[in-house]
Structure formats: structure tokens, C-alpha cells
PDB file of C-alpha atoms in Angstrom:
ATOM      1  CA  MET A 584     182.650  83.839 119.175  1.00 48.00           C
ATOM      2  CA  LYS A 585     181.787  82.358 122.408  1.00 46.00           C
ATOM      3  CA  LEU A 586     177.887  84.223 121.570  1.00 48.00           C
ATOM      4  CA  ASN A 587     177.963  82.311 117.700  1.00 62.00           C
ATOM      5  CA  SER A 588     178.986  78.783 119.225  1.00 65.00           C
ATOM      6  CA  ARG A 589     175.616  79.466 121.679  1.00 66.00           C
ATOM      7  CA  ARG A 590     173.335  80.336 118.901  1.00 66.00           C
ATOM      8  CA  LEU A 591     175.191  77.447 116.356  1.00 61.00           C
ATOM      9  CA  LEU A 592     175.203  75.398 119.440  1.00 59.00           C
ATOM     10  CA  MET A 593     170.653  76.522 119.672  1.00 61.00           C
ATOM     11  CA  VAL A 594     170.094  76.196 115.761  1.00 56.00           C
ATOM     12  CA  MET A 595     172.219  72.614 115.738  1.00 57.00           C
ATOM     13  CA  LEU A 596     170.180  71.317 119.182  1.00 52.00           C
ATOM     14  CA  ALA A 597     166.807  72.839 117.378  1.00 53.00           C
ATOM     15  CA  SER A 598     167.541  70.474 114.444  1.00 53.00           C
ATOM     16  CA  LEU A 599     167.643  67.451 116.704  1.00 45.00           C
ATOM     17  CA  LEU A 600     164.174  68.083 118.094  1.00 43.00           C
ATOM     18  CA  ALA A 601     162.781  68.373 114.947  1.00 45.00           C
ATOM     19  CA  GLN A 602     164.567  65.756 113.619  1.00 48.00           C
ATOM     20  CA  THR A 603     163.495  63.343 116.137  1.00 44.00           C
ATOM     21  CA  ALA A 604     159.284  64.514 115.766  1.00 43.00           C
ATOM     22  CA  TYR A 605     159.616  63.870 112.186  1.00 45.00           C
ATOM     23  CA  SER A 606     160.468  60.981 112.831  1.00 45.00           C
ATOM     24  CA  GLN A 607     157.422  60.393 114.737  1.00 47.00           C
ATOM     25  CA  LEU A 608     155.113  61.969 112.648  1.00 48.00           C
ATOM     26  CA  MET A 609     156.809  60.224 109.760  1.00 53.00           C
ATOM     27  CA  TYR A 610     153.148  57.730 109.765  1.00 58.00           C
ATOM     28  CA  ARG A 611     150.770  59.394 111.865  1.00 66.00           C
ATOM     29  CA  SER A 612     148.255  59.975 108.526  1.00 73.00           C
ATOM     30  CA  ARG A 613     149.922  56.529 106.492  1.00 81.00           C
ATOM     31  CA  TYR A 614     146.255  54.515 108.203  1.00 87.00           C
ATOM     32  CA  LYS A 615     146.481  50.720 107.996  1.00 91.00           C
ATOM     33  CA  SER A 616     142.854  50.102 107.051  1.00 95.00           C
ATOM     34  CA  ALA A 617     140.143  52.316 106.367  1.00 96.00           C
ATOM     35  CA  ILE A 618     137.070  52.775 105.864  1.00 97.00           C
ATOM     36  CA  VAL A 619     135.802  54.378 102.262  1.00 97.00           C
ATOM     37  CA  LEU A 620     132.849  55.328 101.046  1.00 97.00           C
ATOM     38  CA  GLU A 621     133.298  56.710  97.119  1.00 96.00           C
ATOM     39  CA  GLY A 622     130.878  57.594  94.902  1.00 95.00           C
ATOM     40  CA  PHE A 623     131.231  57.570  91.121  1.00 92.00           C
ATOM     41  CA  GLY A 624     134.577  56.248  90.954  1.00 91.00           C
ATOM     42  CA  LEU A 625     135.292  52.698  90.550  1.00 92.00           C
ATOM     43  CA  SER A 626     132.299  51.555  90.940  1.00 90.00           C
ATOM     44  CA  PRO A 627     129.400  53.554  88.648  1.00 86.00           C
ATOM     45  CA  ILE A 628     127.986  54.666  91.285  1.00 89.00           C
ATOM     46  CA  MET A 629     128.476  54.233  94.968  1.00 93.00           C
ATOM     47  CA  SER A 630     130.625  51.875  96.879  1.00 96.00           C
ATOM     48  CA  VAL A 631     131.338  50.990 100.502  1.00 97.00           C
ATOM     49  CA  ASN A 632     135.634  49.967 100.089  1.00 97.00           C
ATOM     50  CA  TYR A 633     137.164  48.153 102.750  1.00 98.00           C
ATOM     51  CA  GLU A 634     141.138  50.028 101.825  1.00 97.00           C
ATOM     52  CA  MET A 635     144.482  48.789 103.566  1.00 96.00           C
ATOM     53  CA  ALA A 636     148.327  50.505 103.388  1.00 94.00           C
ATOM     54  CA  PRO A 637     150.393  47.472 103.154  1.00 93.00           C
ATOM     55  CA  LEU A 638     153.395  50.097 102.666  1.00 92.00           C
ATOM     56  CA  ARG A 639     154.111  53.519 104.300  1.00 90.00           C
ATOM     57  CA  TYR A 640     156.674  55.608 104.100  1.00 88.00           C
ATOM     58  CA  HIS A 641     158.106  58.777 105.072  1.00 83.00           C
ATOM     59  CA  LYS A 642     156.681  60.598 101.862  1.00 87.00           C
ATOM     60  CA  SER A 643     154.330  58.100 100.129  1.00 92.00           C
ATOM     61  CA  PHE A 644     152.463  54.945 100.853  1.00 94.00           C
ATOM     62  CA  ALA A 645     150.585  52.406  98.798  1.00 96.00           C
ATOM     63  CA  THR A 646     146.791  51.210  99.515  1.00 96.00           C
ATOM     64  CA  ALA A 647     144.519  48.056  98.238  1.00 97.00           C
ATOM     65  CA  ARG A 648     140.601  47.952  98.336  1.00 97.00           C
ATOM     66  CA  ILE A 649     137.855  46.149  97.876  1.00 97.00           C
ATOM     67  CA  GLY A 650     134.129  47.189  97.997  1.00 97.00           C
ATOM     68  CA  PHE A 651     130.757  46.756  97.214  1.00 97.00           C
ATOM     69  CA  GLY A 652     128.580  48.674  95.342  1.00 95.00           C
ATOM     70  CA  TYR A 653     125.166  49.608  93.855  1.00 92.00           C
ATOM     71  CA  LEU A 654     123.479  50.889  90.941  1.00 88.00           C
ATOM     72  CA  PRO A 655     120.116  52.453  90.749  1.00 85.00           C
ATOM     73  CA  ALA A 656     117.366  50.885  88.454  1.00 77.00           C
ATOM     74  CA  GLY A 657     116.935  52.442  85.494  1.00 68.00           C
ATOM     75  CA  PHE A 658     116.973  53.212  81.591  1.00 59.00           C
ATOM     76  CA  GLY A 659     114.971  48.851  81.696  1.00 62.00           C
ATOM     77  CA  GLN A 660     117.331  47.322  83.686  1.00 72.00           C
ATOM     78  CA  GLY A 661     116.857  46.453  87.236  1.00 78.00           C
ATOM     79  CA  ALA A 662     118.758  47.670  90.082  1.00 85.00           C
ATOM     80  CA  GLY A 663     122.691  45.909  90.481  1.00 89.00           C
ATOM     81  CA  PHE A 664     125.224  45.737  92.205  1.00 93.00           C
ATOM     82  CA  SER A 665     129.060  46.096  91.843  1.00 95.00           C
ATOM     83  CA  ILE A 666     132.487  44.677  92.653  1.00 97.00           C
ATOM     84  CA  PRO A 667     135.054  47.105  92.490  1.00 97.00           C
ATOM     85  CA  ALA A 668     139.098  46.552  93.395  1.00 98.00           C
ATOM     86  CA  GLY A 669     141.476  48.854  93.215  1.00 97.00           C
ATOM     87  CA  ALA A 670     145.542  49.539  93.979  1.00 98.00           C
ATOM     88  CA  SER A 671     147.181  52.429  93.921  1.00 97.00           C
ATOM     89  CA  TYR A 672     150.759  54.616  95.201  1.00 97.00           C
ATOM     90  CA  ASN A 673     150.573  57.806  97.186  1.00 96.00           C
ATOM     91  CA  LEU A 674     152.691  60.412  96.798  1.00 95.00           C
ATOM     92  CA  LEU A 675     153.330  63.090  99.344  1.00 93.00           C
ATOM     93  CA  ILE A 676     153.075  67.076  97.564  1.00 92.00           C
ATOM     94  CA  ASN A 677     153.029  69.077 100.527  1.00 85.00           C
ATOM     95  CA  ASN A 678     156.387  69.853 103.338  1.00 68.00           C
ATOM     96  CA  LEU A 679     156.042  68.540 106.674  1.00 56.00           C
ATOM     97  CA  LYS A 680     159.408  68.886 107.871  1.00 57.00           C
ATOM     98  CA  LYS A 681     159.270  72.651 107.200  1.00 54.00           C
ATOM     99  CA  GLY A 682     156.348  72.898 109.257  1.00 51.00           C
ATOM    100  CA  LEU A 683     158.521  71.360 111.738  1.00 48.00           C
ATOM    101  CA  THR A 684     161.227  73.381 112.181  1.00 48.00           C
ATOM    102  CA  SER A 685     159.210  75.961 111.762  1.00 48.00           C
ATOM    103  CA  ARG A 686     157.960  75.415 115.304  1.00 46.00           C
ATOM    104  CA  VAL A 687     161.058  73.746 116.603  1.00 46.00           C
ATOM    105  CA  MET A 688     162.780  77.222 116.094  1.00 47.00           C
ATOM    106  CA  ASN A 689     160.334  79.674 116.413  1.00 48.00           C
ATOM    107  CA  LYS A 690     157.936  77.622 120.086  1.00 51.00           C
ATOM    108  CA  CYS A 691     160.333  75.092 121.550  1.00 51.00           C
ATOM    109  CA  LYS A 692     158.087  73.046 120.394  1.00 51.00           C
ATOM    110  CA  THR A 693     158.239  69.315 119.212  1.00 52.00           C
ATOM    111  CA  LYS A 694     154.908  68.023 120.403  1.00 58.00           C
ATOM    112  CA  PRO A 695     153.036  66.499 117.332  1.00 59.00           C
ATOM    113  CA  PRO A 696     150.229  69.287 116.846  1.00 67.00           C
ATOM    114  CA  LEU A 697     146.525  68.206 117.991  1.00 73.00           C
ATOM    115  CA  PHE A 698     144.983  68.874 114.177  1.00 79.00           C
ATOM    116  CA  ASP A 699     147.382  68.504 110.792  1.00 82.00           C
ATOM    117  CA  LEU A 700     146.085  68.424 107.124  1.00 88.00           C
ATOM    118  CA  GLU A 701     149.113  66.293 104.372  1.00 90.00           C
ATOM    119  CA  TYR A 702     148.704  65.937 100.969  1.00 94.00           C
ATOM    120  CA  PHE A 703     148.852  63.587  98.258  1.00 96.00           C
ATOM    121  CA  LEU A 704     149.094  63.310  94.801  1.00 97.00           C
ATOM    122  CA  GLU A 705     147.522  59.522  93.406  1.00 98.00           C
ATOM    123  CA  LEU A 706     147.767  57.288  90.840  1.00 98.00           C
ATOM    124  CA  GLY A 707     146.775  53.717  90.217  1.00 97.00           C
ATOM    125  CA  GLY A 708     143.694  51.759  88.340  1.00 97.00           C
ATOM    126  CA  GLY A 709     141.525  49.755  89.446  1.00 97.00           C
ATOM    127  CA  TYR A 710     138.906  47.090  88.030  1.00 97.00           C
ATOM    128  CA  ALA A 711     134.277  46.524  88.809  1.00 96.00           C
ATOM    129  CA  ARG A 712     132.629  44.025  87.876  1.00 95.00           C
ATOM    130  CA  ILE A 713     129.085  45.472  87.142  1.00 92.00           C
ATOM    131  CA  ILE A 714     126.628  42.634  88.351  1.00 92.00           C
ATOM    132  CA  TYR A 715     123.039  43.347  86.432  1.00 87.00           C
ATOM    133  CA  PRO A 716     120.836  40.077  87.671  1.00 82.00           C
ATOM    134  CA  THR A 717     117.523  41.024  84.605  1.00 79.00           C
ATOM    135  CA  SER A 718     120.248  42.379  82.746  1.00 79.00           C
ATOM    136  CA  THR A 719     124.365  41.944  80.733  1.00 84.00           C
ATOM    137  CA  ASN A 720     126.751  41.866  83.045  1.00 89.00           C
ATOM    138  CA  ARG A 721     130.371  44.254  82.301  1.00 90.00           C
ATOM    139  CA  ASN A 722     134.129  44.682  83.323  1.00 94.00           C
ATOM    140  CA  TYR A 723     135.123  47.927  83.304  1.00 94.00           C
ATOM    141  CA  PHE A 724     138.764  48.637  84.358  1.00 96.00           C
ATOM    142  CA  ASN A 725     140.126  52.141  85.085  1.00 96.00           C
ATOM    143  CA  LEU A 726     143.343  53.981  86.358  1.00 97.00           C
ATOM    144  CA  VAL A 727     142.726  56.849  88.644  1.00 97.00           C
ATOM    145  CA  ALA A 728     144.589  60.245  89.171  1.00 97.00           C
ATOM    146  CA  ALA A 729     143.607  61.895  92.291  1.00 97.00           C
ATOM    147  CA  PHE A 730     144.024  64.669  94.638  1.00 97.00           C
ATOM    148  CA  ARG A 731     144.263  63.536  98.263  1.00 96.00           C
ATOM    149  CA  THR A 732     144.226  64.624 101.273  1.00 95.00           C
ATOM    150  CA  HIS A 733     143.961  63.849 105.026  1.00 93.00           C
ATOM    151  CA  LEU A 734     142.678  65.270 108.070  1.00 92.00           C
ATOM    152  CA  VAL A 735     144.732  64.067 110.815  1.00 89.00           C
ATOM    153  CA  ILE A 736     143.526  64.262 114.510  1.00 88.00           C
ATOM    154  CA  ASP A 737     145.756  63.414 117.239  1.00 81.00           C
ATOM    155  CA  ILE A 738     143.141  61.483 119.099  1.00 80.00           C
ATOM    156  CA  PRO A 739     145.017  58.842 121.841  1.00 79.00           C
ATOM    157  CA  PRO A 740     145.383  56.202 122.268  1.00 80.00           C
ATOM    158  CA  LYS A 741     146.363  56.515 118.256  1.00 79.00           C
ATOM    159  CA  PRO A 742     145.944  59.233 115.963  1.00 81.00           C
ATOM    160  CA  LYS A 743     142.350  59.350 113.848  1.00 90.00           C
ATOM    161  CA  VAL A 744     142.621  60.437 109.637  1.00 93.00           C
ATOM    162  CA  PHE A 745     139.903  61.393 107.783  1.00 95.00           C
ATOM    163  CA  GLN A 746     140.462  61.204 103.824  1.00 95.00           C
ATOM    164  CA  LEU A 747     139.818  62.822 101.129  1.00 96.00           C
ATOM    165  CA  LYS A 748     139.861  62.296  97.727  1.00 97.00           C
ATOM    166  CA  ILE A 749     139.221  64.001  94.601  1.00 97.00           C
ATOM    167  CA  SER A 750     139.860  61.999  91.660  1.00 97.00           C
ATOM    168  CA  VAL A 751     139.596  61.641  87.078  1.00 96.00           C
ATOM    169  CA  THR A 752     138.689  58.106  85.783  1.00 95.00           C
ATOM    170  CA  PRO A 753     139.031  56.599  82.730  1.00 95.00           C
ATOM    171  CA  ARG A 754     137.816  54.490  81.415  1.00 94.00           C
ATOM    172  CA  ILE A 755     140.121  51.781  79.388  1.00 94.00           C
ATOM    173  CA  ARG A 756     139.327  50.183  76.063  1.00 92.00           C
ATOM    174  CA  ARG A 757     140.111  49.028  73.190  1.00 90.00           C
ATOM    175  CA  SER A 758     140.321  51.877  71.371  1.00 89.00           C
ATOM    176  CA  GLY A 759     142.023  53.821  74.653  1.00 91.00           C
ATOM    177  CA  LEU A 760     141.265  55.793  77.811  1.00 92.00           C
ATOM    178  CA  VAL A 761     137.637  57.301  77.862  1.00 92.00           C
ATOM    179  CA  PHE A 762     137.074  60.550  79.928  1.00 93.00           C
ATOM    180  CA  TYR A 763     133.385  60.563  79.524  1.00 87.00           C
ATOM    181  CA  GLU A 764     130.325  59.087  77.723  1.00 85.00           C
ATOM    182  CA  ALA A 765     127.024  60.542  75.705  1.00 80.00           C
ATOM    183  CA  SER A 766     124.550  60.436  78.929  1.00 70.00           C
ATOM    184  CA  PRO A 767     121.155  57.765  78.318  1.00 65.00           C
ATOM    185  CA  THR A 768     118.801  61.668  79.094  1.00 65.00           C
ATOM    186  CA  GLY A 769     121.180  63.777  76.669  1.00 68.00           C
ATOM    187  CA  GLY A 770     124.839  65.707  77.073  1.00 72.00           C
ATOM    188  CA  GLN A 771     128.134  63.308  79.219  1.00 78.00           C
ATOM    189  CA  ASN A 772     129.289  61.647  81.872  1.00 82.00           C
ATOM    190  CA  PHE A 773     132.331  62.050  83.130  1.00 88.00           C
ATOM    191  CA  TYR A 774     134.211  60.274  84.418  1.00 92.00           C
ATOM    192  CA  GLY A 775     135.643  60.957  87.794  1.00 93.00           C
ATOM    193  CA  GLY A 776     134.287  60.981  91.141  1.00 93.00           C
ATOM    194  CA  PHE A 777     135.064  61.639  95.154  1.00 96.00           C
ATOM    195  CA  SER A 778     136.245  59.469  98.272  1.00 96.00           C
ATOM    196  CA  LEU A 779     135.253  60.188 102.346  1.00 97.00           C
ATOM    197  CA  GLY A 780     136.611  58.093 104.392  1.00 96.00           C
ATOM    198  CA  PHE A 781     138.114  57.150 107.748  1.00 94.00           C
ATOM    199  CA  SER A 782     141.012  54.915 109.411  1.00 93.00           C
ATOM    200  CA  ILE A 783     139.680  52.623 111.760  1.00 91.00           C
TER     201      ILE A 783
END
């Protein structure tokens, strides 16, 4: 009976330590701001964006971003640029608490790991103002659905976060959502892209 009580006490203590460590982990990848390089996203070709996360929770966070994009010359028009802006909500899809509890129970460790990966489902939308000095300006509206991962590296004085995202960005038109369009050179262009980011 005494052995069972001691084992129960050890389990309760390990759970308490895991919960304490999890509370320390809750914002490890929820950076306040980041620089994001994006290809074939809201900006049709490429862009550099400033992203901020004003709302950060245990299992989710919200972001807003604005950037500057470049469009190379071609197909009868000169080079142009874009001003993309968007907002999204990101939901954690892996279970950090389960992994942390396992580490505490098996190895009695409460210190966060040096490297950690978090995965998110991102949903949102955005707008891009497309400006061609030698042609007609355009306005694009897109939805955003993405798989996003954050690599957390525990470097003092605060963790550094690197982001990788693969997205689908269907364009919103009066006829509905458009996932691809005909290319001027033949074939189809799919509305989707990727981004790389790092916390600042």
C-alpha cells in the first residue's frame, strides 16, 4: 500500500512538472513579429513581408502581414510591383503536451528541448494591389489555406523561430473561387505557393 501511494505521488509530481513546463512552452513558437519571404502567394510572383502575431494562445495564434512584391517584365508589359496584405488564423495540430509529459515521466526532464517542431493549419485571406507602370493596375483577392511548420531553436535570450509554409491560394472572382488559370505560354498556373520566415 505504501509503495502504491509513493508511485501515485511520483505520477502526480511528474504531471505537475509537465504542466509547469508546458506553460513555459506555450508561446515558444508564437513570435510577435517576423520577416517572411513568399513565392507565388498573395503577390503573384515573389514578395518580402512583415508579419506580426497580435493574438497568441496555447493552441492557436492570429497573424496579419503586409509586404512588397516584384513582378518581372514579360508578355508585352514592363516590370511591376505589388503590395500584398493578409490576415489568418493558425491552429496547432500536433500535441506538444503529450510529448512533454512523456519526457518528464521517462527522463525527469522539465527543460524545453533545444529544437522543437510545431505544426499548424492556417486559414485566412488577403489582397494584393498590382501596379504596372506601363499597363493597367489590378486588384487581386485570395483565400489562403496552408500547412505551416515552426522550427523553434532555443537560443538565449529568447527562442528563434523559423517558419516554412505550403499554401493553396484560390483567387476570388465574381464567378466564384478559381484554383488555376491558363498560362500565356500554354498550360495552367495553379494558385498556390510557399514561404520561408524567421522571427525578429
